[in-house]
PDB file of C-alpha atoms and ligand atoms in Angstrom:
ATOM      1  CA  UNK A   1      43.590 142.900  75.942  1.00 72.00           C
ATOM      2  CA  UNK A   2      42.749 140.893  79.034  1.00 95.00           C
ATOM      3  CA  UNK A   3      45.124 138.236  80.242  1.00 97.00           C
ATOM      4  CA  UNK A   4      43.082 135.288  78.985  1.00 98.00           C
ATOM      5  CA  UNK A   5      42.842 136.755  75.473  1.00 97.00           C
ATOM      6  CA  UNK A   6      46.584 137.441  75.510  1.00 97.00           C
ATOM      7  CA  UNK A   7      47.406 133.874  76.560  1.00 98.00           C
ATOM      8  CA  UNK A   8      44.940 132.487  73.999  1.00 98.00           C
ATOM      9  CA  UNK A   9      46.550 134.476  71.170  1.00 98.00           C
ATOM     10  CA  UNK A  10      50.047 133.406  72.244  1.00 98.00           C
ATOM     11  CA  UNK A  11      48.974 129.755  72.438  1.00 98.00           C
ATOM     12  CA  UNK A  12      47.533 129.928  68.927  1.00 98.00           C
ATOM     13  CA  UNK A  13      50.777 131.416  67.613  1.00 98.00           C
ATOM     14  CA  UNK A  14      52.934 128.784  69.332  1.00 98.00           C
ATOM     15  CA  UNK A  15      50.712 125.939  68.167  1.00 98.00           C
ATOM     16  CA  UNK A  16      50.967 127.278  64.611  1.00 98.00           C
ATOM     17  CA  UNK A  17      54.764 127.258  64.888  1.00 98.00           C
ATOM     18  CA  UNK A  18      54.648 123.670  66.142  1.00 98.00           C
ATOM     19  CA  UNK A  19      52.321 122.567  63.338  1.00 98.00           C
ATOM     20  CA  UNK A  20      54.456 124.273  60.705  1.00 98.00           C
ATOM     21  CA  UNK A  21      57.617 122.658  62.085  1.00 98.00           C
ATOM     22  CA  UNK A  22      55.936 119.226  62.096  1.00 98.00           C
ATOM     23  CA  UNK A  23      54.815 119.743  58.499  1.00 98.00           C
ATOM     24  CA  UNK A  24      58.333 120.732  57.406  1.00 98.00           C
ATOM     25  CA  UNK A  25      59.744 117.644  59.120  1.00 97.00           C
ATOM     26  CA  UNK A  26      56.961 115.526  57.578  1.00 97.00           C
ATOM     27  CA  UNK A  27      55.956 114.401  61.035  1.00 97.00           C
ATOM     28  CA  UNK A  28      52.460 113.071  61.540  1.00 93.00           C
ATOM     29  CA  UNK A  29      52.840 112.260  65.253  1.00 96.00           C
ATOM     30  CA  UNK A  30      51.888 114.919  67.756  1.00 95.00           C
ATOM     31  CA  UNK A  31      54.179 117.145  69.804  1.00 98.00           C
ATOM     32  CA  UNK A  32      53.134 117.951  73.362  1.00 98.00           C
ATOM     33  CA  UNK A  33      53.331 121.611  74.352  1.00 98.00           C
ATOM     34  CA  UNK A  34      54.446 122.209  77.938  1.00 99.00           C
ATOM     35  CA  UNK A  35      53.729 125.756  79.124  1.00 98.00           C
ATOM     36  CA  UNK A  36      56.612 126.848  81.347  1.00 98.00           C
ATOM     37  CA  UNK A  37      54.955 128.978  84.012  1.00 98.00           C
ATOM     38  CA  UNK A  38      57.903 129.642  86.343  1.00 97.00           C
ATOM     39  CA  UNK A  39      57.710 133.124  87.888  1.00 96.00           C
ATOM     40  CA  UNK A  40      54.065 133.472  86.729  1.00 97.00           C
ATOM     41  CA  UNK A  41      51.118 133.128  89.135  1.00 97.00           C
ATOM     42  CA  UNK A  42      48.750 130.215  89.627  1.00 98.00           C
ATOM     43  CA  UNK A  43      45.987 132.347  88.086  1.00 98.00           C
ATOM     44  CA  UNK A  44      47.788 132.132  84.717  1.00 98.00           C
ATOM     45  CA  UNK A  45      47.958 128.343  84.995  1.00 98.00           C
ATOM     46  CA  UNK A  46      44.219 128.254  85.628  1.00 98.00           C
ATOM     47  CA  UNK A  47      43.622 130.318  82.466  1.00 98.00           C
ATOM     48  CA  UNK A  48      45.919 128.041  80.462  1.00 98.00           C
ATOM     49  CA  UNK A  49      43.968 125.006  81.668  1.00 98.00           C
ATOM     50  CA  UNK A  50      40.719 126.677  80.546  1.00 98.00           C
ATOM     51  CA  UNK A  51      42.382 127.187  77.154  1.00 98.00           C
ATOM     52  CA  UNK A  52      43.176 123.484  76.916  1.00 98.00           C
ATOM     53  CA  UNK A  53      46.839 123.634  77.888  1.00 98.00           C
ATOM     54  CA  UNK A  54      47.221 121.196  80.754  1.00 98.00           C
ATOM     55  CA  UNK A  55      50.950 120.360  80.668  1.00 98.00           C
ATOM     56  CA  UNK A  56      52.700 122.754  83.030  1.00 98.00           C
ATOM     57  CA  UNK A  57      56.466 123.180  83.528  1.00 98.00           C
ATOM     58  CA  UNK A  58      58.074 124.568  86.664  1.00 98.00           C
ATOM     59  CA  UNK A  59      61.722 124.770  87.732  1.00 98.00           C
ATOM     60  CA  UNK A  60      61.703 125.448  91.479  1.00 97.00           C
ATOM     61  CA  UNK A  61      60.402 123.053  94.101  1.00 98.00           C
ATOM     62  CA  UNK A  62      59.008 125.596  96.542  1.00 97.00           C
ATOM     63  CA  UNK A  63      57.257 127.736  93.933  1.00 98.00           C
ATOM     64  CA  UNK A  64      55.757 124.735  92.170  1.00 98.00           C
ATOM     65  CA  UNK A  65      54.599 123.110  95.390  1.00 98.00           C
ATOM     66  CA  UNK A  66      52.468 126.135  96.239  1.00 98.00           C
ATOM     67  CA  UNK A  67      50.889 126.354  92.797  1.00 98.00           C
ATOM     68  CA  UNK A  68      50.232 122.622  92.740  1.00 98.00           C
ATOM     69  CA  UNK A  69      48.434 122.805  96.084  1.00 97.00           C
ATOM     70  CA  UNK A  70      46.353 125.764  94.914  1.00 97.00           C
ATOM     71  CA  UNK A  71      45.320 124.103  91.642  1.00 98.00           C
ATOM     72  CA  UNK A  72      44.456 120.577  92.745  1.00 93.00           C
ATOM     73  CA  UNK A  73      41.686 118.940  90.775  1.00 91.00           C
ATOM     74  CA  UNK A  74      42.270 120.692  87.435  1.00 96.00           C
ATOM     75  CA  UNK A  75      43.705 117.544  85.849  1.00 96.00           C
ATOM     76  CA  UNK A  76      47.076 119.148  85.155  1.00 98.00           C
ATOM     77  CA  UNK A  77      50.263 117.266  84.346  1.00 98.00           C
ATOM     78  CA  UNK A  78      53.178 118.824  86.233  1.00 98.00           C
ATOM     79  CA  UNK A  79      56.684 118.769  84.771  1.00 98.00           C
ATOM     80  CA  UNK A  80      59.806 119.567  86.808  1.00 98.00           C
ATOM     81  CA  UNK A  81      62.287 121.002  84.307  1.00 98.00           C
ATOM     82  CA  UNK A  82      64.841 122.729  86.536  1.00 97.00           C
ATOM     83  CA  UNK A  83      68.113 121.549  87.979  1.00 95.00           C
ATOM     84  CA  UNK A  84      67.453 119.336  90.929  1.00 95.00           C
ATOM     85  CA  UNK A  85      69.225 119.341  94.274  1.00 94.00           C
ATOM     86  CA  UNK A  86      69.314 115.946  95.941  1.00 94.00           C
ATOM     87  CA  UNK A  87      67.783 117.309  99.136  1.00 95.00           C
ATOM     88  CA  UNK A  88      64.769 118.606  97.171  1.00 96.00           C
ATOM     89  CA  UNK A  89      64.139 115.446  95.162  1.00 96.00           C
ATOM     90  CA  UNK A  90      61.749 113.820  97.642  1.00 95.00           C
ATOM     91  CA  UNK A  91      59.678 116.982  97.821  1.00 96.00           C
ATOM     92  CA  UNK A  92      59.577 117.255  94.010  1.00 97.00           C
ATOM     93  CA  UNK A  93      58.245 113.720  93.733  1.00 95.00           C
ATOM     94  CA  UNK A  94      55.108 114.822  95.635  1.00 95.00           C
ATOM     95  CA  UNK A  95      53.973 117.330  92.993  1.00 96.00           C
ATOM     96  CA  UNK A  96      55.760 116.398  89.782  1.00 97.00           C
ATOM     97  CA  UNK A  97      54.321 113.832  87.394  1.00 97.00           C
ATOM     98  CA  UNK A  98      57.372 114.018  85.127  1.00 98.00           C
ATOM     99  CA  UNK A  99      60.897 115.046  86.171  1.00 98.00           C
ATOM    100  CA  UNK A 100      62.969 116.156  83.155  1.00 98.00           C
ATOM    101  CA  UNK A 101      66.238 116.895  84.928  1.00 98.00           C
ATOM    102  CA  UNK A 102      67.540 113.562  86.203  1.00 98.00           C
ATOM    103  CA  UNK A 103      71.267 113.514  85.590  1.00 97.00           C
ATOM    104  CA  UNK A 104      72.801 111.460  88.387  1.00 97.00           C
ATOM    105  CA  UNK A 105      72.281 108.390  90.564  1.00 96.00           C
ATOM    106  CA  UNK A 106      71.830 110.234  93.854  1.00 96.00           C
ATOM    107  CA  UNK A 107      68.444 111.602  92.720  1.00 97.00           C
ATOM    108  CA  UNK A 108      66.878 108.217  92.079  1.00 97.00           C
ATOM    109  CA  UNK A 109      66.117 106.920  95.564  1.00 96.00           C
ATOM    110  CA  UNK A 110      64.524 110.154  96.854  1.00 95.00           C
ATOM    111  CA  UNK A 111      62.518 110.655  93.648  1.00 96.00           C
ATOM    112  CA  UNK A 112      61.122 107.160  93.908  1.00 94.00           C
ATOM    113  CA  UNK A 113      59.741 107.758  97.384  1.00 85.00           C
ATOM    114  CA  UNK A 114      56.416 109.475  96.721  1.00 72.00           C
ATOM    115  CA  UNK A 115      54.410 108.731  99.883  1.00 71.00           C
ATOM    116  CA  UNK A 116      51.229 108.543  97.779  1.00 76.00           C
ATOM    117  CA  UNK A 117      52.814 105.582  96.032  1.00 78.00           C
ATOM    118  CA  UNK A 118      52.482 107.044  92.536  1.00 84.00           C
ATOM    119  CA  UNK A 119      55.417 106.318  90.317  1.00 91.00           C
ATOM    120  CA  UNK A 120      57.220 109.298  88.845  1.00 96.00           C
ATOM    121  CA  UNK A 121      58.191 109.425  85.182  1.00 98.00           C
ATOM    122  CA  UNK A 122      61.793 110.526  84.807  1.00 98.00           C
ATOM    123  CA  UNK A 123      63.730 111.800  81.825  1.00 98.00           C
ATOM    124  CA  UNK A 124      67.498 111.659  81.669  1.00 98.00           C
ATOM    125  CA  UNK A 125      68.827 115.153  81.104  1.00 98.00           C
ATOM    126  CA  UNK A 126      71.711 114.832  78.678  1.00 98.00           C
ATOM    127  CA  UNK A 127      74.378 117.502  78.385  1.00 97.00           C
ATOM    128  CA  UNK A 128      74.300 118.311  74.664  1.00 96.00           C
ATOM    129  CA  UNK A 129      76.778 121.195  74.678  1.00 94.00           C
ATOM    130  CA  UNK A 130      79.511 121.148  72.074  1.00 90.00           C
ATOM    131  CA  UNK A 131      82.015 120.940  74.935  1.00 86.00           C
ATOM    132  CA  UNK A 132      80.217 120.145  78.218  1.00 77.00           C
ATOM    133  CA  UNK A 133      80.784 122.828  80.865  1.00 75.00           C
ATOM    134  CA  UNK A 134      80.454 121.911  84.547  1.00 74.00           C
ATOM    135  CA  UNK A 135      77.337 123.329  86.199  1.00 78.00           C
ATOM    136  CA  UNK A 136      75.132 123.403  83.110  1.00 82.00           C
ATOM    137  CA  UNK A 137      73.387 120.219  84.228  1.00 89.00           C
ATOM    138  CA  UNK A 138      72.871 117.021  82.347  1.00 96.00           C
ATOM    139  CA  UNK A 139      74.723 113.739  82.233  1.00 96.00           C
ATOM    140  CA  UNK A 140      77.496 113.540  79.659  1.00 95.00           C
ATOM    141  CA  UNK A 141      76.413 111.225  76.835  1.00 95.00           C
ATOM    142  CA  UNK A 142      78.807 108.425  77.829  1.00 94.00           C
ATOM    143  CA  UNK A 143      77.271 108.285  81.320  1.00 95.00           C
ATOM    144  CA  UNK A 144      73.749 107.806  79.999  1.00 97.00           C
ATOM    145  CA  UNK A 145      73.591 104.012  79.492  1.00 97.00           C
ATOM    146  CA  UNK A 146      74.614 103.314  83.114  1.00 98.00           C
ATOM    147  CA  UNK A 147      71.981 105.771  84.326  1.00 98.00           C
ATOM    148  CA  UNK A 148      69.367 103.988  82.214  1.00 98.00           C
ATOM    149  CA  UNK A 149      70.180 100.714  83.957  1.00 98.00           C
ATOM    150  CA  UNK A 150      69.949 102.320  87.404  1.00 98.00           C
ATOM    151  CA  UNK A 151      66.570 103.858  86.617  1.00 98.00           C
ATOM    152  CA  UNK A 152      65.192 100.605  85.239  1.00 97.00           C
ATOM    153  CA  UNK A 153      66.235  98.932  88.511  1.00 96.00           C
ATOM    154  CA  UNK A 154      64.888 101.695  90.781  1.00 95.00           C
ATOM    155  CA  UNK A 155      61.617 101.461  92.698  1.00 92.00           C
ATOM    156  CA  UNK A 156      58.894 103.994  92.004  1.00 95.00           C
ATOM    157  CA  UNK A 157      60.380 105.356  88.778  1.00 97.00           C
ATOM    158  CA  UNK A 158      59.384 104.944  85.147  1.00 97.00           C
ATOM    159  CA  UNK A 159      61.973 105.887  82.529  1.00 98.00           C
ATOM    160  CA  UNK A 160      60.171 108.190  80.094  1.00 98.00           C
ATOM    161  CA  UNK A 161      63.021 109.257  77.821  1.00 98.00           C
ATOM    162  CA  UNK A 162      65.516 112.114  77.552  1.00 98.00           C
ATOM    163  CA  UNK A 163      65.704 115.896  77.857  1.00 98.00           C
ATOM    164  CA  UNK A 164      68.210 118.393  76.509  1.00 98.00           C
ATOM    165  CA  UNK A 165      68.816 122.148  76.545  1.00 97.00           C
ATOM    166  CA  UNK A 166      70.668 123.697  73.617  1.00 97.00           C
ATOM    167  CA  UNK A 167      73.588 125.893  74.691  1.00 94.00           C
ATOM    168  CA  UNK A 168      72.665 129.595  74.680  1.00 90.00           C
ATOM    169  CA  UNK A 169      74.036 131.234  71.570  1.00 89.00           C
ATOM    170  CA  UNK A 170      75.259 127.904  70.223  1.00 92.00           C
ATOM    171  CA  UNK A 171      74.191 125.725  67.322  1.00 96.00           C
ATOM    172  CA  UNK A 172      70.794 124.386  68.410  1.00 97.00           C
ATOM    173  CA  UNK A 173      70.484 121.953  65.509  1.00 98.00           C
ATOM    174  CA  UNK A 174      73.821 120.331  66.278  1.00 98.00           C
ATOM    175  CA  UNK A 175      72.891 120.089  69.963  1.00 98.00           C
ATOM    176  CA  UNK A 176      69.518 118.476  69.243  1.00 98.00           C
ATOM    177  CA  UNK A 177      71.209 116.046  66.856  1.00 98.00           C
ATOM    178  CA  UNK A 178      73.404 114.972  69.800  1.00 98.00           C
ATOM    179  CA  UNK A 179      70.261 114.493  71.888  1.00 98.00           C
ATOM    180  CA  UNK A 180      68.770 112.287  69.171  1.00 98.00           C
ATOM    181  CA  UNK A 181      71.912 110.133  69.155  1.00 98.00           C
ATOM    182  CA  UNK A 182      71.836 109.797  72.948  1.00 98.00           C
ATOM    183  CA  UNK A 183      68.142 108.948  72.809  1.00 98.00           C
ATOM    184  CA  UNK A 184      68.774 106.162  70.302  1.00 98.00           C
ATOM    185  CA  UNK A 185      71.184 104.604  72.811  1.00 98.00           C
ATOM    186  CA  UNK A 186      68.506 104.856  75.515  1.00 98.00           C
ATOM    187  CA  UNK A 187      65.853 103.316  73.270  1.00 98.00           C
ATOM    188  CA  UNK A 188      68.133 100.351  72.560  1.00 98.00           C
ATOM    189  CA  UNK A 189      68.024  99.567  76.309  1.00 98.00           C
ATOM    190  CA  UNK A 190      64.492 100.808  77.088  1.00 98.00           C
ATOM    191  CA  UNK A 191      62.274 100.760  73.985  1.00 98.00           C
ATOM    192  CA  UNK A 192      59.342 102.294  75.869  1.00 98.00           C
ATOM    193  CA  UNK A 193      61.270 105.449  76.805  1.00 98.00           C
ATOM    194  CA  UNK A 194      60.012 107.449  73.831  1.00 98.00           C
ATOM    195  CA  UNK A 195      59.804 110.992  75.223  1.00 98.00           C
ATOM    196  CA  UNK A 196      62.300 113.507  73.830  1.00 98.00           C
ATOM    197  CA  UNK A 197      61.962 116.851  75.646  1.00 98.00           C
ATOM    198  CA  UNK A 198      63.732 119.555  73.651  1.00 98.00           C
ATOM    199  CA  UNK A 199      63.116 123.043  72.396  1.00 98.00           C
ATOM    200  CA  UNK A 200      62.044 126.287  74.040  1.00 98.00           C
ATOM    201  CA  UNK A 201      60.626 129.594  72.760  1.00 98.00           C
ATOM    202  CA  UNK A 202      63.657 130.353  70.603  1.00 96.00           C
ATOM    203  CA  UNK A 203      64.501 126.959  69.183  1.00 98.00           C
ATOM    204  CA  UNK A 204      61.394 124.784  69.118  1.00 98.00           C
ATOM    205  CA  UNK A 205      61.557 124.478  65.305  1.00 98.00           C
ATOM    206  CA  UNK A 206      65.067 122.976  65.409  1.00 98.00           C
ATOM    207  CA  UNK A 207      64.000 120.631  68.202  1.00 98.00           C
ATOM    208  CA  UNK A 208      60.967 119.382  66.291  1.00 98.00           C
ATOM    209  CA  UNK A 209      63.139 118.823  63.218  1.00 98.00           C
ATOM    210  CA  UNK A 210      65.248 116.552  65.466  1.00 98.00           C
ATOM    211  CA  UNK A 211      62.359 114.548  66.840  1.00 98.00           C
ATOM    212  CA  UNK A 212      61.238 116.397  69.968  1.00 98.00           C
ATOM    213  CA  UNK A 213      58.057 114.863  71.372  1.00 98.00           C
ATOM    214  CA  UNK A 214      57.727 117.569  74.058  1.00 98.00           C
ATOM    215  CA  UNK A 215      58.612 121.253  73.757  1.00 98.00           C
ATOM    216  CA  UNK A 216      58.957 123.509  76.833  1.00 98.00           C
ATOM    217  CA  UNK A 217      57.777 127.011  76.042  1.00 98.00           C
ATOM    218  CA  UNK A 218      57.746 129.890  78.515  1.00 98.00           C
ATOM    219  CA  UNK A 219      58.224 133.383  77.131  1.00 97.00           C
ATOM    220  CA  UNK A 220      56.380 132.889  73.853  1.00 98.00           C
ATOM    221  CA  UNK A 221      53.219 131.985  75.799  1.00 98.00           C
ATOM    222  CA  UNK A 222      53.415 133.850  79.118  1.00 98.00           C
ATOM    223  CA  UNK A 223      55.465 136.874  78.020  1.00 94.00           C
ATOM    224  CA  UNK A 224      59.024 137.843  78.782  1.00 87.00           C
ATOM    225  CA  UNK A 225      59.933 137.058  82.369  1.00 83.00           C
ATOM    226  CA  UNK A 226      60.600 140.392  84.020  1.00 75.00           C
ATOM    227  CA  UNK A 227      61.923 139.402  87.419  1.00 61.00           C
ATOM    228  CA  UNK A 228      64.669 137.116  88.546  1.00 54.00           C
ATOM    229  CA  UNK A 229      63.791 133.457  88.895  1.00 46.00           C
TER     230      UNK A 229
HETATM  231  C1  PLP B   1      62.692 128.441  81.461  1.00 57.40           C
HETATM  232  C2  PLP B   1      62.904 127.162  80.760  1.00 57.40           C
HETATM  233  C3  PLP B   1      62.262 126.879  79.544  1.00 57.40           C
HETATM  234  C4  PLP B   1      61.384 127.889  78.813  1.00 57.40           C
HETATM  235  O1  PLP B   1      62.208 128.870  78.247  1.00 57.40           O
HETATM  236  P1  PLP B   1      61.606 130.033  77.328  1.00 57.40           P
HETATM  237  O2  PLP B   1      62.806 130.574  76.625  1.00 57.40           O
HETATM  238  O3  PLP B   1      60.948 131.016  78.223  1.00 57.40           O
HETATM  239  O4  PLP B   1      60.644 129.390  76.384  1.00 57.40           O
HETATM  240  C5  PLP B   1      62.449 125.634  78.989  1.00 57.40           C
HETATM  241  N1  PLP B   1      63.237 124.699  79.567  1.00 57.40           N
HETATM  242  C6  PLP B   1      63.898 124.938  80.721  1.00 57.40           C
HETATM  243  C7  PLP B   1      64.754 123.868  81.302  1.00 57.40           C
HETATM  244  C8  PLP B   1      63.749 126.169  81.355  1.00 57.40           C
HETATM  245  O5  PLP B   1      64.402 126.398  82.498  1.00 57.40           O
END
């Protein structure tokens, strides 16, 4: 099978999983599928765009910057989903339309400084582990309301909502329930911040059951990543 046919078949299968999960949850709103293309070449992103998948997720600034430059003009929406170093934040704001991994104040000023003047949509990454472990990324739930206020006050940023990653091997449903609770607190302060980014190849059903508006799917579309990120 050629690569485009392979991607097309995988997209159909993932979209069927999403539709089935929405039906089970009696959801009539739509869920946006973000294809996570980290470690895969720009040529795959071009094929995905031809197949109607235009939301693209990347997790490394340098890798994404190159692909973004190569694929200008395709009308893609670029999502930064990886942990963000403060010294990379300004660079990320040049290619990313949505940054899912905002978990601390020090990222806000550099992210808001896109020289093109476009505002960047940011999601607060919430640590939804049972017991938060340092280094996993994400603001602890109690730190979220203060971060909301800072983002609402920041120049060049639009608060889009929240993002969470279920702990590997843990209880995904319980984790996504914690994300829903954190999101409710955000919505009380910022009613427009409706995006809830949750769910990957292995747990998108649980995420959709808990209100995910955006799922981030890599392996189930592109294939198993075979080299180190
Ligand atoms: C890699 C990655 C994904 C996609 O994971 P898959 O298991 O390949 O679907 C989603 N979200 C984040 C934050 C990632 O780093």
